[in-house]
Coordinates of C-alpha atoms and ligand atoms in Angstrom, one line a residue:
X61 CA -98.1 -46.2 11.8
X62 CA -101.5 -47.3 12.1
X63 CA -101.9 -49.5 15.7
X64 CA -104.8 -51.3 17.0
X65 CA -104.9 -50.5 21.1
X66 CA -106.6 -53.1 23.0
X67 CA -107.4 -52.2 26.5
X68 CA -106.7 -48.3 25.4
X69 CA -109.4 -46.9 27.5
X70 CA -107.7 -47.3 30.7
X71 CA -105.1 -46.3 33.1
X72 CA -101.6 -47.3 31.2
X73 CA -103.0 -47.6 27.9
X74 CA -104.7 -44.4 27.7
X75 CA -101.5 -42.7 28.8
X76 CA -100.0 -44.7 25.9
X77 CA -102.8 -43.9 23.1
X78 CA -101.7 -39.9 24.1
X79 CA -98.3 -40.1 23.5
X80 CA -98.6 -42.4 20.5
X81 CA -100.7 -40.2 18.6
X82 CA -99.2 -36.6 19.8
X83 CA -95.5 -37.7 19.4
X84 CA -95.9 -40.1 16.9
X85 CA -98.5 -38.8 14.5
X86 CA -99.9 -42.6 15.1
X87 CA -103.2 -43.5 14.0
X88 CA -105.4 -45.3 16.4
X89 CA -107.9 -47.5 17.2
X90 CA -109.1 -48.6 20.5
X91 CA -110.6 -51.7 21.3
X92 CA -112.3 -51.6 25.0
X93 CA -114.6 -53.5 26.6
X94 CA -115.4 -50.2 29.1
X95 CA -115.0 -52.8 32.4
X96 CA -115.6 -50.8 35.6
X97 CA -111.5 -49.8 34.7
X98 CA -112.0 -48.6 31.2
X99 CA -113.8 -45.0 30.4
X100 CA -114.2 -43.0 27.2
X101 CA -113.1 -39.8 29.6
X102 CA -109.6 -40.9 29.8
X103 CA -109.2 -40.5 26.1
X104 CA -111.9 -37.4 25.8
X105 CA -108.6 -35.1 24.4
X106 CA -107.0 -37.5 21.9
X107 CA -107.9 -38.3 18.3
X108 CA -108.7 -41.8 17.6
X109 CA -111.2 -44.1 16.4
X110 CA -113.0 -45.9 19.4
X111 CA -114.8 -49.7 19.3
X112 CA -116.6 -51.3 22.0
X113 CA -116.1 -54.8 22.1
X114 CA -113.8 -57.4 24.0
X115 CA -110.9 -59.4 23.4
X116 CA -112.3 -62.2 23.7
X117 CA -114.5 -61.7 20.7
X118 CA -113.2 -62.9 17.6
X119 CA -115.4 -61.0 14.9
X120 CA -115.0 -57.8 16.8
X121 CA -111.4 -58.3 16.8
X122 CA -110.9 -59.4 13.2
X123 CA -112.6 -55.9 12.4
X124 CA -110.8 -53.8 14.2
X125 CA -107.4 -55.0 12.9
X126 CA -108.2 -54.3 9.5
X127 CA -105.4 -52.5 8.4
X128 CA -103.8 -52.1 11.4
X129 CA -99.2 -52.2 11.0
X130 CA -99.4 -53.2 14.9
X131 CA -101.6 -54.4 18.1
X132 CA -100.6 -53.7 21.5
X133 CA -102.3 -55.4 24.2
X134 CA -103.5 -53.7 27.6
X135 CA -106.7 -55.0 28.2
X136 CA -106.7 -57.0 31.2
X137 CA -108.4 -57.3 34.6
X138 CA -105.6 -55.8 36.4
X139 CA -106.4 -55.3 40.6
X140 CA -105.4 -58.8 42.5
X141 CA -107.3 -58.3 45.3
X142 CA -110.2 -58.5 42.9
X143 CA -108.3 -61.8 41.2
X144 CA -108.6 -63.3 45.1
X145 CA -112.0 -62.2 45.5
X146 CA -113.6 -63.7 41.6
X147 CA -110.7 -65.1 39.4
X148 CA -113.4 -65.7 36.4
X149 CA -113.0 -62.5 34.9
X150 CA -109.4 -63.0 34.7
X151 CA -108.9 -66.4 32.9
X152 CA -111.6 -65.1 30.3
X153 CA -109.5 -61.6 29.6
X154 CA -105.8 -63.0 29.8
X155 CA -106.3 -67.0 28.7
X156 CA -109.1 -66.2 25.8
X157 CA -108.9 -63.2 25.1
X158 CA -105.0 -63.1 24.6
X159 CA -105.8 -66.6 22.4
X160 CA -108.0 -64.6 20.0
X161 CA -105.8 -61.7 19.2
X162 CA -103.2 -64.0 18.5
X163 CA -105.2 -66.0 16.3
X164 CA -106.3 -62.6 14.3
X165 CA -102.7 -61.1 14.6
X166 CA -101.7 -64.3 13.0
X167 CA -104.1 -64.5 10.5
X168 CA -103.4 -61.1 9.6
X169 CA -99.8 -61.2 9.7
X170 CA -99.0 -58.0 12.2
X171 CA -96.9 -57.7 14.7
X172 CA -97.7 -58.2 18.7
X173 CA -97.0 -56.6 21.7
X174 CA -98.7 -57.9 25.1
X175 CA -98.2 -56.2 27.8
X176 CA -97.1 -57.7 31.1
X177 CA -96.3 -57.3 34.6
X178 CA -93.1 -57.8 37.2
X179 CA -95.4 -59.9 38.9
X180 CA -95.8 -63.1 36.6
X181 CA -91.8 -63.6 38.3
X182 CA -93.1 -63.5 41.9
X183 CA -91.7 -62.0 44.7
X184 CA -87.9 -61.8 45.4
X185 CA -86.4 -60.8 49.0
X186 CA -83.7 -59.2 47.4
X187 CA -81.8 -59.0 44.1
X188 CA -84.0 -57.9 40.8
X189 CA -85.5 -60.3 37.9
X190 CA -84.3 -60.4 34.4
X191 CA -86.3 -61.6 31.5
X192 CA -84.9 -65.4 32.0
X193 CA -85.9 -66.1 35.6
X194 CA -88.5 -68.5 35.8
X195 CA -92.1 -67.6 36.0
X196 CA -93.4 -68.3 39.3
X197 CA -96.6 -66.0 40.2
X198 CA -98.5 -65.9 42.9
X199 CA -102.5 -64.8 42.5
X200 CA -104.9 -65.3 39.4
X201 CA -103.8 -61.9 38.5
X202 CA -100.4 -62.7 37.9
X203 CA -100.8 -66.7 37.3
X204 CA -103.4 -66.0 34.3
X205 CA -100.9 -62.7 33.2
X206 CA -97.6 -65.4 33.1
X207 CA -100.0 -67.7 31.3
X208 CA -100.7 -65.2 28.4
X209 CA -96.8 -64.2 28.2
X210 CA -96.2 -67.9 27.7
X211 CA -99.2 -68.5 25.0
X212 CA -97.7 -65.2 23.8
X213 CA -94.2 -67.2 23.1
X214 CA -95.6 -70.0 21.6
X215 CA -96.7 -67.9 18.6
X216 CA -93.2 -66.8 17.9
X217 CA -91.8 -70.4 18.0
X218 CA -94.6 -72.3 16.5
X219 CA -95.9 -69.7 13.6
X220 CA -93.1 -67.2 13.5
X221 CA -95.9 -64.8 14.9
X222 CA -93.8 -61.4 15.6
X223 CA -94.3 -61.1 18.9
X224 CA -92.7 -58.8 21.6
X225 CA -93.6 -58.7 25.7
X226 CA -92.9 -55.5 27.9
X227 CA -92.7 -56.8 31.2
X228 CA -93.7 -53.3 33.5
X229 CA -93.2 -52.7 37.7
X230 CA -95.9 -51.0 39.6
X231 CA -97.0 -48.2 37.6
X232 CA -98.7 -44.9 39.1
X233 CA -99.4 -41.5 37.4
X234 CA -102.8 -39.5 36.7
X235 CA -106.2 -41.5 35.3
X236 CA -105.3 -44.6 37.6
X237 CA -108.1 -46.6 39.2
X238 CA -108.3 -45.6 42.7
X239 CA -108.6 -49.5 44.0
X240 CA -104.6 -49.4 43.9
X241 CA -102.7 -48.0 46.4
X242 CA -101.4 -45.0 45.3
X243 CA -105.0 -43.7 43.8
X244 CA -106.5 -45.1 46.7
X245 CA -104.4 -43.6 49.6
X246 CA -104.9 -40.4 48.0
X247 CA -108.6 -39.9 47.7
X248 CA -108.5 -41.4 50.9
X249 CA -106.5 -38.9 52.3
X250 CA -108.5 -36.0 50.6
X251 CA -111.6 -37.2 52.3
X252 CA -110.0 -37.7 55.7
X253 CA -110.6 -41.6 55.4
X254 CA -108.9 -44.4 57.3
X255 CA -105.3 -45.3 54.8
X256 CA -105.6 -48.9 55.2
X257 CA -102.3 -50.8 54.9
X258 CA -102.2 -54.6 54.1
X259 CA -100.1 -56.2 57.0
X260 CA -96.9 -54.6 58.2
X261 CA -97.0 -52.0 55.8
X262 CA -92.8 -53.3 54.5
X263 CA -93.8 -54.7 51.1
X264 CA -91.8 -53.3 48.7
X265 CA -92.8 -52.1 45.2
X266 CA -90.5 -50.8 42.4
X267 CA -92.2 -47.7 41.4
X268 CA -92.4 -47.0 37.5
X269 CA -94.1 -43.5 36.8
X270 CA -96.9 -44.0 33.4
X271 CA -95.9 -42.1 30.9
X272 CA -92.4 -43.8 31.2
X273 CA -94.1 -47.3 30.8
X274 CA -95.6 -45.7 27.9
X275 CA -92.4 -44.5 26.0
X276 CA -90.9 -47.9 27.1
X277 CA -93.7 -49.9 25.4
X278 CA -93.6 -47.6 22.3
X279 CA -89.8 -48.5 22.4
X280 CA -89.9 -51.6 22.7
X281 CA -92.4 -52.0 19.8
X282 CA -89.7 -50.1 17.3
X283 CA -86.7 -51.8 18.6
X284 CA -87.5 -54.8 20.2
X285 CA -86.5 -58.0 18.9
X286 CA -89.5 -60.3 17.6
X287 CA -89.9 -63.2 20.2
X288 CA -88.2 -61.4 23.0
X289 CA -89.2 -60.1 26.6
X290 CA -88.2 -57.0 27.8
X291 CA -88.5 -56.0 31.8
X292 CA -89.8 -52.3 32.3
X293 CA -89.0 -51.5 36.0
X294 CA -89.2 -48.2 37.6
X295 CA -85.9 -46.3 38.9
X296 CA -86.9 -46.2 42.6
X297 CA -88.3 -49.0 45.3
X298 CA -90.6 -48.1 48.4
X299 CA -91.9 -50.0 51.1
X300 CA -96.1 -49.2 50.9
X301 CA -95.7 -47.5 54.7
X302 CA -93.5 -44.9 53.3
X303 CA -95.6 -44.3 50.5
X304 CA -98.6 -43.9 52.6
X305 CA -96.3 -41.6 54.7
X306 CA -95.2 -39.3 51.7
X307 CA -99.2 -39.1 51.1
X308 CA -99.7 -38.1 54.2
X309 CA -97.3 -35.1 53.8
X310 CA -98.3 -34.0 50.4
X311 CA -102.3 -34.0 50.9
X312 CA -101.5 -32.8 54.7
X313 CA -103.8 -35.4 56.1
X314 CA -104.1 -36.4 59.7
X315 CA -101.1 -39.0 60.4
X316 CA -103.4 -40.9 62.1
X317 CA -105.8 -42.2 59.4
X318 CA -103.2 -44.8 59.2
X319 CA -104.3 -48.1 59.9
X320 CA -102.9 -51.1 59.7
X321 CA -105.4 -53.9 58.1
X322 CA -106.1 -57.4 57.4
X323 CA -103.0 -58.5 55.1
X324 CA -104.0 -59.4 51.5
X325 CA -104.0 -63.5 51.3
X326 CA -100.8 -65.2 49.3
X327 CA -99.3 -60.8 49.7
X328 CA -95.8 -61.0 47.4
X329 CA -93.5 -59.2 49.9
X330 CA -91.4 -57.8 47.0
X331 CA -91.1 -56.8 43.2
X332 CA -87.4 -56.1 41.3
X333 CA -86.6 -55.9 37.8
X334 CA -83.7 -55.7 36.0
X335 CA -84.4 -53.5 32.9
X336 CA -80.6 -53.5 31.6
X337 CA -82.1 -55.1 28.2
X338 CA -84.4 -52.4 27.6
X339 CA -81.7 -49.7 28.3
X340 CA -79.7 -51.0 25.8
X341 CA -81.9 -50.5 23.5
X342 CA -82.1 -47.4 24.3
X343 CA -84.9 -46.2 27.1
X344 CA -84.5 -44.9 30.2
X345 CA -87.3 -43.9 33.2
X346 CA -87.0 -40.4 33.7
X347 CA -89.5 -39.8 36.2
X348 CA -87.8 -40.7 39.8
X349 CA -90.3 -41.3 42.8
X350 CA -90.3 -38.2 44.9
X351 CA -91.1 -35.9 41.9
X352 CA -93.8 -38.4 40.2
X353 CA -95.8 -38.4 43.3
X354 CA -96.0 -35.1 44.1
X355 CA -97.4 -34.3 40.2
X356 CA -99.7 -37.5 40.8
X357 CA -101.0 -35.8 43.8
X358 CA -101.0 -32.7 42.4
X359 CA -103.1 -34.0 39.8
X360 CA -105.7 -35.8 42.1
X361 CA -106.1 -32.8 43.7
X362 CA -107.2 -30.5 40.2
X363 CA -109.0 -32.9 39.1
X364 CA -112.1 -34.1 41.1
X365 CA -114.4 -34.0 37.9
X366 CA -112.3 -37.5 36.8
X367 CA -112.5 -39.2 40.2
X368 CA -115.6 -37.9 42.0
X369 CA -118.3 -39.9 39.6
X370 CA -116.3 -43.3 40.2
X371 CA -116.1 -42.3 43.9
X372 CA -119.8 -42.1 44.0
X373 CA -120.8 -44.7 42.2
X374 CA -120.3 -48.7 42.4
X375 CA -117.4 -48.0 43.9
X376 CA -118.8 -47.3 46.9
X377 CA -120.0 -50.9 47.3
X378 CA -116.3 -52.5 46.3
X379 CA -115.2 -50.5 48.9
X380 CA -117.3 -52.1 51.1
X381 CA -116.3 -55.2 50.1
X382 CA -113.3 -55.1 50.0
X383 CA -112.6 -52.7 53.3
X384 CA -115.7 -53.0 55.5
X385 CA -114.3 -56.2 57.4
X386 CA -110.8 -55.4 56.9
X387 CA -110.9 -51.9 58.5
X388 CA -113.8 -53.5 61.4
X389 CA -111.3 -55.8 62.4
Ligands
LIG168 P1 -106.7 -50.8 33.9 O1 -107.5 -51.7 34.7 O2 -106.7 -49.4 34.2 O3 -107.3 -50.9 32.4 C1 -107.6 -52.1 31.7 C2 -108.4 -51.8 30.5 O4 -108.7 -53.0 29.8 C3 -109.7 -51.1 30.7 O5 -109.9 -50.0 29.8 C4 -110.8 -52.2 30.5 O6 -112.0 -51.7 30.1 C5 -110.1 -53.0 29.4 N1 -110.5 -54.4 29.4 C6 -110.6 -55.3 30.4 N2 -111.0 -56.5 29.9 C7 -111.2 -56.4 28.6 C8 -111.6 -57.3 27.6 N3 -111.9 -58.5 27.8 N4 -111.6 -56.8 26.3 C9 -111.3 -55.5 26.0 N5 -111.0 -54.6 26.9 C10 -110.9 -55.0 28.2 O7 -105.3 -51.4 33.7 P2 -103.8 -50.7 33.6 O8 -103.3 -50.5 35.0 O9 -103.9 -49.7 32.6 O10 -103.0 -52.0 33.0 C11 -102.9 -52.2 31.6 C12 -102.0 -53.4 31.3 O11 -100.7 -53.1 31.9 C13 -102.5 -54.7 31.9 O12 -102.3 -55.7 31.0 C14 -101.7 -54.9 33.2 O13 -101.5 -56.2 33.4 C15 -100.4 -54.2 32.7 N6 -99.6 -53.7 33.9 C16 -100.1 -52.9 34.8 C17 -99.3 -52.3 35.8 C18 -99.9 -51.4 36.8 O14 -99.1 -51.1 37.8 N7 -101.1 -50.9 36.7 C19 -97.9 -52.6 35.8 C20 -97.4 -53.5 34.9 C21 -98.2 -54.0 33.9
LIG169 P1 -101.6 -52.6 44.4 O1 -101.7 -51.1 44.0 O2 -102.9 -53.3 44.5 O3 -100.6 -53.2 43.4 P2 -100.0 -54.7 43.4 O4 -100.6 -55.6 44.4 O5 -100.3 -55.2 42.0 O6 -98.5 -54.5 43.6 O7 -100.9 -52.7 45.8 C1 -99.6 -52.2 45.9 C2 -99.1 -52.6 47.3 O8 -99.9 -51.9 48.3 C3 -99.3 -54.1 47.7 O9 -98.2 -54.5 48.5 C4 -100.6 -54.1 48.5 C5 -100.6 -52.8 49.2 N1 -101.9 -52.2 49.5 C6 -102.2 -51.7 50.8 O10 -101.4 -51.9 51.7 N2 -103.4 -51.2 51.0 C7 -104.3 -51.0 50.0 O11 -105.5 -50.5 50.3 C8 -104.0 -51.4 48.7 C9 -105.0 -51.3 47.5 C10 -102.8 -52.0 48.5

């Protein structure tokens, strides 16, 4: 199969691009804008054709779908702290961009995957989501992301687009940005930085481990049925303290760099998803918590070359940002 990857130079969708193409025999090509998120480096080891551009950018898209059987859509600004801090980026990515590649996908009559997140359904105190609770998110992250799964559906119904939506939980695994918590907590805790956690430290996240997101997506893409949603959720939940906590044990950092911060504005308490429609179609996660974390840390740990240039560069000054008052106060 020959599939266009948009958003293929980062975290999930370079994990995906891997597995497509070593598994599959797939032929690729990568659309990336290379944001701050996206680098060449997370795809240095796997054949594919590479194109910088944006989504948003209807010639550059029109090319690179040429002859493509399928698109799948990553590409998104994806950290909501960021979404709180400048929402622009956001509504350009998710409502314009996703708007475009319809348009071409349409025009060119091949069939659409967009990939999505638990949190378009908001948070839930207890119970799990299935793919026909209401959308009801909270940040521009996850407001703009429910607003692309809904333009998303409107292709189905109004032009028959074919058009599938893989719904994921909090993902984690190597190559992942460290501005989210896992990532984050660990270089953190390699450098014997503060481990800031939001609040009270008990919001709950259902932990999916990448490459199982990946497989789900591929999945999903051969079985799915055009028009439908399918929820991707991880086999384990953890509130963020004990995360933290199990970092703190597998790097075999001071317990206290803990420190509780500033919570994050509008903070969903917790994510669930019911992924019983996927499994019948045949996927399962296969990765459970403990294990996944210990090979995520693991691989932080052998591989400084990936992280320490990001570390060192405009990071720094997000960091700040972001963390300077938080941490002060
Ligand atoms: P990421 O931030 O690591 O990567 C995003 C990629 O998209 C980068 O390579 C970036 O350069 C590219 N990109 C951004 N804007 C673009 C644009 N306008 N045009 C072309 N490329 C652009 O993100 P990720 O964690 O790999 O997430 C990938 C997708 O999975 C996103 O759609 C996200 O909403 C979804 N998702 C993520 C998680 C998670 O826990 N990380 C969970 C569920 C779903
Ligand atoms: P994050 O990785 O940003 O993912 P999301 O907000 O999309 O679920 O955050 C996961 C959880 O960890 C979330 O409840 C916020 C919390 N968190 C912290 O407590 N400290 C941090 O430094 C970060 C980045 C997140």
């Amino acid at each position: 199969m020959r599939l266009l990857v948009c958003g293929g130079a980062g975290f999930i969708g370079s994990n995906f691009v891997r597995e497509r193409v070593r598994d599959h025999g797939d032929a690729v090509v990568v659309l990336d804008k290379l944001t701050y998120a996206g680098r060449r480096e997370n795809l240095r080891d796997v054949e594919h054709e590479f194109v910088h551009g944006a989504i948003e950018d209807p010639e550059v898209v029109t090319a690179a779908m040429e002859g493509a059987d399928a698109v799948v859509n990553f590409a998104a600004e994806t950290h909501v702290d960021r979404s709180i801090a400048e929402p622009d980026a956001f509504v350009t990515t998710h409502a314009l961009g996703t708007w475009v590649l319809l348009e071409a996908a349409r025009a060119a009559g091949v069939r659409y995957l967009q990939v999505s997140t638990d949190e378009v359904y908001g948070s839930i105190e207890e119970g799990s989501f299935t793919e026909s609770s209401p959308l009801q998110p909270s940040s521009p992250y996850s407001a703009t992301k429910a607003g692309a799964d809904l333009l998303v559906a409107s292709y189905f119904h109004t032009y028959g687009l074919q058009t599938l939506i893989c719904r994921g939980s909090n993902n984690y695994g190597p190559r992942q940005y460290p501005e989210k918590l896992i990532p984050l907590m660990v270089l953190n805790a390699l450098h014997g930085d503060p481990l800031p956690v939001y609040g009270d430290g008990m919001q709950v996240r259902n932990w999916l481990y990448v490459e199982d997101f990946a497989r789900g997506i591929g999945h999903v893409l051969a079985h799915g049925a055009p028009g439908e949603a399918y929820n991707v959720g991880g086999p384990d939940e953890c509130p963020n303290i004990e995360v933290v906590q199990r970092i703190i044990e597998l790097t075999g950092a001071d317990p206290s760099l803990l420190t509780f911060v500033k919570d994050r504005p509008g903070h969903d308490r917790r994510y669930s998803l019911a992924s019983e429609k996927v499994r019948a179609l045949g996927w399962e996660a296969q990765v459970r918590f403990a294990g996944g974390l210990e090979q995520t840390v693991a691989w932080y740990q052998d591989n400084r070359a990936w992280w320490e240039p990001i570390r060192s560069g405009d990071y720094r000054a997000y960091y700040e940002r972001q963390y300077g008052s938080r941490i002060a106060d």
